[in-house]
């Protein structure tokens, strides 16, 4: 009579063992990132928070931030999705250089980006002088300038996300659509875009969040004029000089938005339990 096999014992995978010595620097790293946020929450004027949030200056800055961040995201979608498609699907000389140039705003100091925008779109810039003379359009120190500055620093987030989604997408669906007689534009709009829609959505949300928190390029290219170019980060900077509690309240709003966005995108970045 054959006995049933004994139950297999669960073996520990050696690769999953974490050296105890790593817990100390890991804990210090976590504390370094969390303690400043904890200090912000601890010093927040919770008793007067509703009144401060309802202040005209706060609502104006918040409304302008939401408007410009949304406008910058739409501009990035219109320009960034085709750019990501070209980088992912078209082979051409210098593609690596183009990809590197696209990601430059990620590492470029935002103030330098603002100066660069002034040199191109300012009244004496490469294109700004022509826009002013031909159409009477002036971009620096305007709300449109805020949108332009935010789009400049936020577009790489969208391009990287969409390009990654395009590279991971199965091209057989596009080939099948072309075989059935679909044109290139029809294939792109009815097959490619639905395939990479999650990547486009994630990139757009990251782009919007980056635009919402933009400071350096905005203050350099568009200035800090209340009601016209003063977004939430600029309002925080100005409030620090006169009213610390107001600066904390504005910072809490930006922190809440950032945490909500990161929590919503967690499943796209983290795998496993």
Coordinates of C-alpha atoms in Angstrom, one line a residue:
X1 CA 0.0 0.0 0.0
X2 CA 1.4 3.3 -1.1
X3 CA 1.4 6.0 1.5
X4 CA 0.5 9.5 0.4
X5 CA 3.4 11.9 0.2
X6 CA 4.1 13.9 3.3
X7 CA 3.0 17.6 3.0
X8 CA 5.8 19.7 1.6
X9 CA 7.3 22.2 3.9
X10 CA 7.4 25.8 2.7
X11 CA 10.9 26.6 2.0
X12 CA 12.3 30.1 2.5
X13 CA 13.8 31.7 -0.6
X14 CA 17.3 32.9 0.3
X15 CA 16.9 35.9 -2.0
X16 CA 14.1 37.3 0.1
X17 CA 16.1 37.5 3.3
X18 CA 16.8 41.2 4.1
X19 CA 20.0 41.9 6.0
X20 CA 19.2 43.5 9.3
X21 CA 21.8 46.2 8.7
X22 CA 19.7 47.6 5.9
X23 CA 16.7 48.3 8.2
X24 CA 18.5 51.2 9.9
X25 CA 19.4 53.2 6.8
X26 CA 16.0 52.3 5.3
X27 CA 14.3 53.7 8.4
X28 CA 16.4 56.8 8.4
X29 CA 15.6 57.3 4.7
X30 CA 11.8 57.0 5.4
X31 CA 12.1 59.3 8.3
X32 CA 13.9 61.9 6.2
X33 CA 11.1 61.9 3.7
X34 CA 8.1 61.7 6.1
X35 CA 9.2 64.0 9.0
X36 CA 9.0 67.2 6.9
X37 CA 5.5 66.3 5.9
X38 CA 4.6 65.4 9.5
X39 CA 5.9 68.8 10.5
X40 CA 3.7 70.4 8.0
X41 CA 0.6 68.6 9.3
X42 CA 1.6 69.3 12.9
X43 CA 1.9 73.1 12.3
X44 CA -1.2 73.4 10.3
X45 CA -3.8 75.9 11.7
X46 CA -6.6 73.3 11.8
X47 CA -9.0 75.6 13.8
X48 CA -8.9 78.4 11.2
X49 CA -8.4 76.1 8.1
X50 CA -11.9 76.6 6.5
X51 CA -11.7 80.3 6.8
X52 CA -8.2 80.5 5.3
X53 CA -9.2 78.2 2.5
X54 CA -12.1 80.5 1.7
X55 CA -9.9 83.6 1.6
X56 CA -10.1 85.4 -1.8
X57 CA -6.4 85.1 -2.5
X58 CA -6.3 81.4 -1.9
X59 CA -9.3 80.7 -4.1
X60 CA -7.9 82.9 -6.8
X61 CA -4.5 81.1 -6.8
X62 CA -6.2 77.7 -6.6
X63 CA -8.5 78.5 -9.5
X64 CA -5.7 79.8 -11.6
X65 CA -3.5 76.8 -10.8
X66 CA -6.3 74.3 -11.8
X67 CA -6.9 76.3 -15.0
X68 CA -3.3 76.6 -16.1
X69 CA -2.4 73.0 -15.1
X70 CA -5.3 71.7 -17.2
X71 CA -4.4 73.9 -20.1
X72 CA -0.8 72.8 -20.0
X73 CA -1.9 69.1 -19.9
X74 CA -4.1 69.6 -22.9
X75 CA -1.2 71.2 -24.8
X76 CA 1.1 68.3 -23.7
X77 CA -1.4 65.8 -24.9
X78 CA -1.8 67.5 -28.3
X79 CA 2.0 67.6 -28.8
X80 CA 3.4 64.9 -26.6
X81 CA 1.4 61.9 -27.7
X82 CA 2.4 62.3 -31.4
X83 CA 6.0 62.8 -30.2
X84 CA 5.9 59.7 -28.1
X85 CA 4.5 57.7 -31.1
X86 CA 7.3 58.9 -33.3
X87 CA 10.0 58.0 -30.7
X88 CA 8.4 54.5 -30.2
X89 CA 7.5 53.5 -33.7
X90 CA 9.7 55.4 -36.2
X91 CA 13.3 54.7 -36.8
X92 CA 15.3 57.7 -37.9
X93 CA 18.9 59.0 -37.5
X94 CA 19.4 60.8 -34.2
X95 CA 16.5 59.2 -32.4
X96 CA 18.5 58.7 -29.3
X97 CA 19.5 62.4 -29.3
X98 CA 15.9 63.4 -29.8
X99 CA 14.9 61.2 -26.8
X100 CA 17.6 62.8 -24.7
X101 CA 16.5 66.3 -25.6
X102 CA 12.9 65.4 -24.7
X103 CA 14.0 64.4 -21.2
X104 CA 16.2 67.4 -20.6
X105 CA 13.5 69.4 -18.7
X106 CA 13.4 66.6 -16.2
X107 CA 17.0 67.4 -15.0
X108 CA 17.2 71.1 -16.1
X109 CA 16.7 73.6 -13.3
X110 CA 13.3 75.1 -13.8
X111 CA 14.7 78.6 -13.5
X112 CA 17.0 77.9 -16.4
X113 CA 14.0 76.6 -18.3
X114 CA 12.2 80.0 -17.6
X115 CA 15.2 81.9 -18.9
X116 CA 15.3 79.7 -22.0
X117 CA 11.6 80.4 -22.6
X118 CA 12.2 84.1 -22.3
X119 CA 15.0 84.0 -24.9
X120 CA 12.6 82.3 -27.3
X121 CA 9.2 83.7 -26.6
X122 CA 10.1 87.1 -25.1
X123 CA 9.5 90.3 -27.0
X124 CA 13.1 90.2 -28.2
X125 CA 13.3 86.4 -28.4
X126 CA 13.7 84.2 -31.4
X127 CA 9.9 83.8 -31.9
X128 CA 8.5 86.3 -29.5
X129 CA 9.5 89.3 -31.5
X130 CA 7.8 87.9 -34.6
X131 CA 4.7 86.9 -32.7
X132 CA 4.4 90.4 -31.2
X133 CA 5.0 92.2 -34.5
X134 CA 2.8 89.9 -36.7
X135 CA 0.0 89.1 -34.4
X136 CA 0.4 91.3 -31.3
X137 CA 0.8 88.2 -29.1
X138 CA 2.8 88.6 -26.0
X139 CA 3.4 85.5 -23.9
X140 CA 5.7 86.5 -21.0
X141 CA 4.0 87.7 -17.8
X142 CA 0.6 86.5 -18.9
X143 CA -1.6 83.5 -18.1
X144 CA -0.8 82.0 -21.4
X145 CA 2.9 82.2 -20.4
X146 CA 2.1 80.2 -17.2
X147 CA 0.6 77.5 -19.4
X148 CA 3.6 77.5 -21.6
X149 CA 6.1 77.3 -18.7
X150 CA 4.1 74.5 -17.1
X151 CA 3.9 72.5 -20.3
X152 CA 7.6 72.9 -20.9
X153 CA 8.5 71.2 -17.6
X154 CA 5.7 68.7 -17.6
X155 CA 5.7 67.3 -21.1
X156 CA 8.5 64.8 -20.5
X157 CA 6.4 62.9 -18.0
X158 CA 3.7 62.4 -20.6
X159 CA 6.1 61.5 -23.4
X160 CA 7.9 58.9 -21.3
X161 CA 4.7 57.3 -20.0
X162 CA 3.1 57.1 -23.5
X163 CA 6.3 55.9 -25.2
X164 CA 6.6 53.1 -22.7
X165 CA 3.0 52.1 -23.2
X166 CA 3.5 52.1 -27.0
X167 CA 6.6 49.9 -26.8
X168 CA 4.8 47.4 -24.6
X169 CA 1.6 47.3 -26.8
X170 CA 1.1 44.4 -29.1
X171 CA 1.6 45.6 -32.7
X172 CA -0.4 42.6 -34.1
X173 CA -3.6 44.5 -33.6
X174 CA -2.3 47.4 -35.7
X175 CA -1.1 45.0 -38.4
X176 CA -4.5 43.3 -38.5
X177 CA -6.2 46.7 -38.8
X178 CA -3.9 47.6 -41.7
X179 CA -4.5 44.2 -43.3
X180 CA -8.3 44.8 -43.2
X181 CA -7.8 48.1 -45.0
X182 CA -7.7 50.6 -42.2
X183 CA -5.7 53.8 -43.0
X184 CA -2.9 55.0 -40.8
X185 CA -4.9 57.6 -39.1
X186 CA -7.8 55.3 -38.5
X187 CA -5.5 52.7 -37.1
X188 CA -3.9 55.2 -34.8
X189 CA -7.2 56.6 -33.5
X190 CA -9.2 53.4 -33.3
X191 CA -6.5 50.8 -32.4
X192 CA -3.3 52.3 -31.1
X193 CA -4.8 54.9 -28.8
X194 CA -7.3 52.5 -27.1
X195 CA -4.4 50.1 -26.6
X196 CA -2.3 52.6 -24.8
X197 CA -5.1 54.5 -23.2
X198 CA -4.0 53.6 -19.6
X199 CA -0.5 54.8 -20.3
X200 CA -1.9 58.1 -21.8
X201 CA -4.1 58.6 -18.8
X202 CA -1.3 57.9 -16.3
X203 CA 1.0 60.3 -18.2
X204 CA -1.6 62.9 -18.4
X205 CA -2.2 62.8 -14.6
X206 CA 1.5 63.0 -13.9
X207 CA 1.8 65.8 -16.3
X208 CA -1.1 67.7 -14.6
X209 CA 0.4 67.2 -11.2
X210 CA 3.8 68.4 -12.3
X211 CA 2.3 71.4 -13.9
X212 CA 0.3 72.2 -10.8
X213 CA 3.4 72.2 -8.7
X214 CA 5.6 74.2 -11.1
X215 CA 7.4 77.2 -9.6
X216 CA 10.8 78.1 -11.1
X217 CA 10.0 78.4 -14.8
X218 CA 6.7 80.1 -14.0
X219 CA 8.1 82.9 -11.9
X220 CA 10.9 83.5 -14.3
X221 CA 8.9 83.5 -17.5
X222 CA 5.5 84.7 -16.3
X223 CA 6.2 86.6 -13.1
X224 CA 4.1 86.6 -9.9
X225 CA 1.1 88.8 -10.5
X226 CA -2.0 88.0 -8.3
X227 CA -5.0 86.9 -10.4
X228 CA -3.0 86.6 -13.6
X229 CA 0.1 84.5 -13.1
X230 CA 0.2 83.8 -9.3
X231 CA -0.4 80.0 -9.1
X232 CA -0.4 78.1 -5.8
X233 CA 3.3 77.5 -5.5
X234 CA 4.0 81.2 -6.1
X235 CA 1.4 82.1 -3.6
X236 CA 3.2 79.8 -1.1
X237 CA 6.4 81.6 -1.8
X238 CA 4.8 85.0 -1.3
X239 CA 3.0 84.0 1.9
X240 CA 6.2 82.8 3.5
X241 CA 7.3 86.4 3.7
X242 CA 4.2 87.7 5.5
X243 CA 2.0 84.9 6.8
X244 CA 3.5 81.5 7.7
X245 CA 0.1 79.9 8.4
X246 CA -1.3 80.9 5.0
X247 CA 1.8 79.3 3.4
X248 CA 1.1 76.1 5.4
X249 CA -2.5 76.1 4.3
X250 CA -1.5 76.5 0.6
X251 CA 1.1 73.8 1.0
X252 CA -1.5 71.4 2.5
X253 CA -3.7 71.8 -0.5
X254 CA -0.8 70.9 -2.9
X255 CA 0.2 68.0 -0.6
X256 CA -3.3 66.6 -0.6
X257 CA -3.5 66.8 -4.4
X258 CA -0.1 65.1 -4.8
X259 CA -0.9 62.3 -2.4
X260 CA -4.3 61.6 -4.1
X261 CA -2.6 61.4 -7.5
X262 CA 0.2 59.1 -6.3
X263 CA -2.3 56.9 -4.5
X264 CA -4.5 56.7 -7.7
X265 CA -1.5 55.7 -9.8
X266 CA 0.0 53.2 -7.3
X267 CA -1.2 50.1 -9.2
X268 CA 0.7 51.2 -12.3
X269 CA 4.0 51.4 -10.5
X270 CA 3.8 48.7 -7.8
X271 CA 3.3 45.0 -8.5
X272 CA 2.6 42.4 -6.0
X273 CA 0.8 42.6 -2.6

